[in-house]
Coordinates of C-alpha atoms in Angstrom, one line a residue:
X1 CA -4.8 -0.7 13.2
X2 CA -8.2 -2.3 13.9
X3 CA -8.0 -4.9 16.7
X4 CA -10.3 -7.6 17.7
X5 CA -12.3 -9.4 20.9
X6 CA -11.8 -12.5 20.9
X7 CA -9.9 -12.8 23.9
X8 CA -7.9 -15.8 22.9
X9 CA -6.7 -12.9 19.9
X10 CA -7.7 -8.9 19.5
X11 CA -6.1 -8.2 16.3
X12 CA -3.5 -9.5 9.6
X13 CA -6.9 -8.8 10.3
X14 CA -8.1 -7.7 14.1
X15 CA -9.1 -4.8 18.3
X16 CA -5.9 -5.5 20.2
X17 CA -4.6 -2.6 18.7
X18 CA -6.4 -1.5 16.5
X19 CA -9.1 -3.8 14.8
X20 CA -7.3 -5.0 11.2
X21 CA -9.5 -7.9 9.0
X22 CA -6.7 -10.8 9.3
X23 CA -5.8 -11.0 12.8
X24 CA -10.3 -10.1 13.4
X25 CA -12.8 -13.5 14.7
X26 CA -15.0 -13.9 16.1
X27 CA -15.9 -12.0 19.7
X28 CA -16.0 -14.6 23.4
X29 CA -16.4 -14.8 26.7
X30 CA -15.1 -18.4 26.3
X31 CA -11.8 -20.2 26.5
X32 CA -10.7 -22.7 24.2
X33 CA -7.4 -24.3 24.6
X34 CA -5.1 -24.0 21.5
X35 CA -1.9 -22.6 20.7
X36 CA -1.9 -21.4 17.2
X37 CA 1.1 -19.9 14.8
X38 CA -0.3 -17.9 11.8
X39 CA 0.6 -16.3 8.8
X40 CA -0.7 -14.1 5.9
X41 CA -1.5 -11.2 3.8
X42 CA -3.3 -9.1 2.6
X43 CA -3.4 -6.3 0.1
X44 CA -6.3 -3.6 -2.2
X45 CA -5.9 -2.4 -5.5
X46 CA -6.4 1.0 -5.9
X47 CA -8.7 3.3 -4.6
X48 CA -9.0 7.3 -5.8
X49 CA -8.2 9.7 -2.9
X50 CA -11.2 11.7 -2.5
X51 CA -11.0 15.3 -3.8
X52 CA -7.8 14.8 -5.6
X53 CA -6.6 13.0 -9.1
X54 CA -4.8 10.0 -7.0
X55 CA -5.2 7.0 -6.0
X56 CA -4.4 4.4 -2.8
X57 CA -3.3 0.6 -2.3
X58 CA -2.2 -1.5 0.4
X59 CA -0.3 -4.4 1.7
X60 CA 0.1 -5.9 4.5
X61 CA 2.1 -9.0 5.7
X62 CA 2.1 -10.8 9.0
X63 CA 2.7 -12.9 12.3
X64 CA 0.4 -13.9 14.9
X65 CA 1.2 -16.3 17.6
X66 CA -1.9 -17.4 19.3
X67 CA -2.8 -19.0 22.8
X68 CA -5.6 -19.7 25.7
X69 CA -3.6 -16.6 27.5
X70 CA -0.9 -14.6 25.2
X71 CA -0.8 -13.3 22.1
X72 CA 1.4 -12.5 20.0
X73 CA 2.1 -10.5 16.6
X74 CA 4.6 -8.0 14.4
X75 CA 3.1 -6.3 11.1
X76 CA 4.4 -4.3 8.4
X77 CA 1.4 -2.3 6.3
X78 CA 2.6 -0.5 3.1
X79 CA 0.7 2.2 1.4
X80 CA 1.3 3.4 -1.7
X81 CA 0.7 6.7 -3.4
X82 CA 0.1 7.2 -6.8
X83 CA -0.7 10.6 -8.3
X84 CA -1.1 13.2 -4.7
X85 CA 0.7 15.3 -3.0
X86 CA 3.3 13.9 -0.1
X87 CA 1.1 12.9 2.5
X88 CA 4.1 12.2 4.7
X89 CA 3.9 8.2 5.0
X90 CA 4.6 5.7 3.4
X91 CA 4.1 2.5 5.5
X92 CA 3.5 1.3 9.1
X93 CA 4.3 -1.8 11.7
X94 CA 3.0 -3.3 14.8
X95 CA 4.5 -5.7 16.8
X96 CA 2.3 -6.2 20.3
X97 CA 1.6 -8.8 22.2
X98 CA -2.0 -9.8 24.3
X99 CA -2.8 -11.2 27.9
X100 CA -6.0 -12.2 29.0
X101 CA -8.1 -14.4 30.8
X102 CA -11.9 -15.9 30.0
X103 CA -14.0 -17.0 33.5
X104 CA -17.8 -17.6 35.2
X105 CA -19.6 -16.5 38.1
X106 CA -22.2 -18.9 37.9
X107 CA -23.2 -22.0 34.9
X108 CA -24.7 -18.7 33.0
X109 CA -22.5 -15.7 33.7
X110 CA -19.3 -15.4 32.0
X111 CA -16.8 -12.5 31.9
X112 CA -13.8 -12.3 29.6
X113 CA -11.1 -9.2 30.2
X114 CA -7.9 -8.7 28.3
X115 CA -5.0 -5.8 28.4
X116 CA -2.6 -5.3 24.4
X117 CA 0.3 -3.8 24.6
X118 CA 2.3 -3.0 21.4
X119 CA 4.3 0.3 19.3
X120 CA 3.1 1.3 16.0
X121 CA 5.5 3.3 14.3
X122 CA 6.7 4.9 10.9
X123 CA 10.5 3.1 10.2
X124 CA 11.7 4.6 13.4
X125 CA 10.9 2.8 16.9
X126 CA 9.8 4.9 20.0
X127 CA 8.0 3.6 22.4
X128 CA 7.8 5.9 24.3
X129 CA 6.1 8.4 21.1
X130 CA 4.7 5.3 19.9
X131 CA 2.5 3.2 22.4
X132 CA -0.7 0.9 22.9
X133 CA -2.1 0.7 25.8
X134 CA -5.3 -1.4 25.8
X135 CA -7.9 -2.7 28.2
X136 CA -11.5 -4.5 27.6
X137 CA -14.0 -6.3 30.1
X138 CA -17.5 -7.8 28.5
X139 CA -19.7 -10.0 30.8
X140 CA -21.3 -12.2 29.4
X141 CA -24.8 -14.5 29.7
X142 CA -25.4 -18.1 28.1
X143 CA -28.8 -19.0 27.0
X144 CA -30.4 -21.4 27.4
X145 CA -30.8 -22.5 23.0
X146 CA -27.1 -22.3 23.6
X147 CA -26.1 -18.4 22.7
X148 CA -24.8 -16.4 24.8
X149 CA -25.3 -11.2 25.1
X150 CA -22.2 -10.0 26.2
X151 CA -21.2 -6.4 26.8
X152 CA -18.1 -5.0 26.9
X153 CA -16.1 -1.8 26.9
X154 CA -12.7 -1.6 25.1
X155 CA -10.1 1.6 25.1
X156 CA -6.8 2.6 23.2
X157 CA -4.8 5.1 24.7
X158 CA -2.3 6.5 22.4
X159 CA 0.3 9.2 21.8
X160 CA -2.4 10.8 19.6
X161 CA -6.3 10.4 21.0
X162 CA -7.7 8.0 23.1
X163 CA -10.2 5.4 21.7
X164 CA -13.2 3.9 23.6
X165 CA -15.7 1.5 22.2
X166 CA -18.6 -0.6 22.7
X167 CA -18.5 -3.6 22.9
X168 CA -21.8 -5.7 22.2
X169 CA -23.0 -8.6 20.5
X170 CA -23.9 -12.2 20.7
X171 CA -22.4 -15.3 20.5
X172 CA -23.3 -19.5 19.1
X173 CA -21.6 -22.3 18.8
X174 CA -16.7 -22.4 18.4
X175 CA -15.2 -22.2 14.9
X176 CA -15.5 -25.7 14.9
X177 CA -19.3 -26.6 15.1
X178 CA -20.4 -28.0 11.9
X179 CA -23.5 -25.9 10.1
X180 CA -23.4 -21.9 11.7
X181 CA -21.0 -20.5 14.7
X182 CA -19.6 -17.2 15.5
X183 CA -20.6 -13.2 16.4
X184 CA -22.9 -11.1 15.3
X185 CA -21.3 -7.6 17.1
X186 CA -20.0 -4.6 17.1
X187 CA -17.2 -4.1 17.1
X188 CA -16.6 -7.5 14.8
X189 CA -19.1 -9.4 13.7
X190 CA -17.9 -13.1 12.1
X191 CA -20.4 -15.1 11.3
X192 CA -19.1 -18.9 10.0
X193 CA -21.3 -21.7 8.3
X194 CA -19.1 -25.5 8.5
X195 CA -20.3 -28.3 6.4
X196 CA -18.2 -30.9 7.5
X197 CA -14.1 -31.3 9.3
X198 CA -13.2 -30.0 5.8
X199 CA -14.1 -26.9 5.1
X200 CA -16.1 -23.6 6.3
X201 CA -17.0 -20.6 5.0
X202 CA -17.8 -16.5 6.6
X203 CA -19.0 -13.3 7.2
X204 CA -16.8 -10.6 8.2
X205 CA -18.0 -7.2 9.8
X206 CA -14.9 -4.7 10.9
X207 CA -13.7 -1.3 12.3
X208 CA -10.0 0.0 12.4
X209 CA -8.2 2.2 14.5
X210 CA -4.6 2.0 14.2
X211 CA -2.4 4.9 15.9
X212 CA 1.1 4.8 14.2
X213 CA 3.8 7.5 14.9
X214 CA 5.5 9.2 12.4
X215 CA 9.0 9.8 12.4
X216 CA 11.2 12.4 13.4
X217 CA 12.6 13.3 10.4
X218 CA 9.0 13.1 8.0
X219 CA 9.2 15.2 4.8
X220 CA 6.2 16.9 5.9
X221 CA 7.5 19.5 8.7
X222 CA 3.9 20.1 10.1
X223 CA 3.6 15.9 10.6
X224 CA 7.4 15.7 12.2
X225 CA 6.7 12.9 15.6
X226 CA 3.8 13.2 15.1
X227 CA 0.9 10.7 15.0
X228 CA -1.2 9.0 11.2
X229 CA -4.8 7.5 12.4
X230 CA -6.5 5.2 10.3
X231 CA -10.5 4.5 10.9
X232 CA -11.9 2.6 8.6
X233 CA -15.3 -0.4 8.4
X234 CA -15.2 -3.0 5.1
X235 CA -16.5 -6.5 5.0
X236 CA -15.0 -9.7 3.7
X237 CA -16.4 -14.0 2.4
X238 CA -13.5 -15.5 2.7
X239 CA -12.9 -19.5 3.0
X240 CA -11.2 -21.7 5.5
X241 CA -9.8 -25.0 4.3
X242 CA -8.6 -28.3 7.3
X243 CA -6.2 -29.9 4.9
X244 CA -4.1 -32.0 7.4
X245 CA -5.4 -31.9 11.2
X246 CA -2.7 -29.3 12.4
X247 CA -3.1 -27.0 9.2
X248 CA -5.5 -24.7 7.8
X249 CA -5.7 -22.1 5.4
X250 CA -8.5 -19.3 5.3
X251 CA -8.6 -17.0 2.5
X252 CA -11.9 -14.8 1.1
X253 CA -12.1 -11.2 -1.2
X254 CA -12.9 -7.8 1.2
X255 CA -13.5 -4.6 0.5
X256 CA -13.2 -0.8 3.2
X257 CA -16.0 1.2 2.3
X258 CA -15.3 3.6 4.1
X259 CA -12.4 4.7 5.1
X260 CA -11.0 8.4 6.6
X261 CA -7.2 9.1 7.2
X262 CA -6.7 11.8 9.8
X263 CA -3.8 13.1 10.4
X264 CA -1.6 14.4 14.0
X265 CA 0.9 16.8 14.9
X266 CA 3.7 15.9 18.1
X267 CA 1.1 17.3 20.4
X268 CA -1.6 15.3 19.6
X269 CA -4.2 18.0 17.6
X270 CA -5.8 16.8 14.9
X271 CA -4.0 18.8 11.5
X272 CA -6.5 17.6 9.0
X273 CA -7.8 14.5 7.1
X274 CA -8.6 12.4 4.1
X275 CA -10.6 9.7 2.3
X276 CA -10.5 7.7 0.1
X277 CA -13.3 5.8 -2.8
X278 CA -14.6 2.2 -1.2
X279 CA -11.6 -0.4 -1.5
X280 CA -11.4 -3.1 -3.1
X281 CA -8.6 -6.8 -1.6
X282 CA -7.8 -10.1 -1.0
X283 CA -6.5 -11.5 1.9
X284 CA -4.6 -15.3 2.4
X285 CA -3.4 -17.1 5.9
X286 CA -1.9 -20.1 6.4
X287 CA -2.5 -21.6 10.5
X288 CA -0.8 -23.8 12.5
X289 CA -3.2 -25.4 15.0
X290 CA -1.7 -27.6 17.7

């Protein structure tokens, strides 16, 4: 599951529980008063599973609520394998909640802290095995040119193998500003150019680290009560339209150019992995913003 470090929502598309494309926004250390309700869909075409004669395509559906201090979301992902042996999974579900706070120590020194708690599971919900606990903390420094440099850390504690990632980057402007805005950063970059109040274009780089708990009655005995982790990097190009005051729609194309799945048993021991060729797809998201 991939995540976003934007304090409003880490999350179908971002780091909250991993880092998914549709939830990914610019990294931010500043608060913004708003409520945003979004529904989204993304899907990929077939990509070859390496060292096999099969392929994989993916579809995901999400619903999210974001506000100044908390976020909530659900997502369903369907994995469609064809022409290959059973890899032990064909769907994944995500439920998460996130709390976050942004502040400043001085005119130049800012901070952002957050905590995400979620469950990522195949079909049988068992929070004791499917939990994901993800704290993060970021320090930012505002330069005289209006840019903010930031540095921090992210962790994801789960039933398989914990994840630790640095947060580093440079933020400029606000999404509502005309011209350039966004964050050039790791693990998630999003840069936007807004032409006017009606439309804007953006480019995104993302990191996915989603760990899902598999069902106890999994058809593959070695994966019974085990885990699947997706480790991917991707990039996308999109456009956002604001046809009404409180409504916006975003759509675009993206690619997973490096995609790997790791398989774990119930004890968290890695059993193996497989990779796919680059996967290409598209997404669409409709949002109500207040």
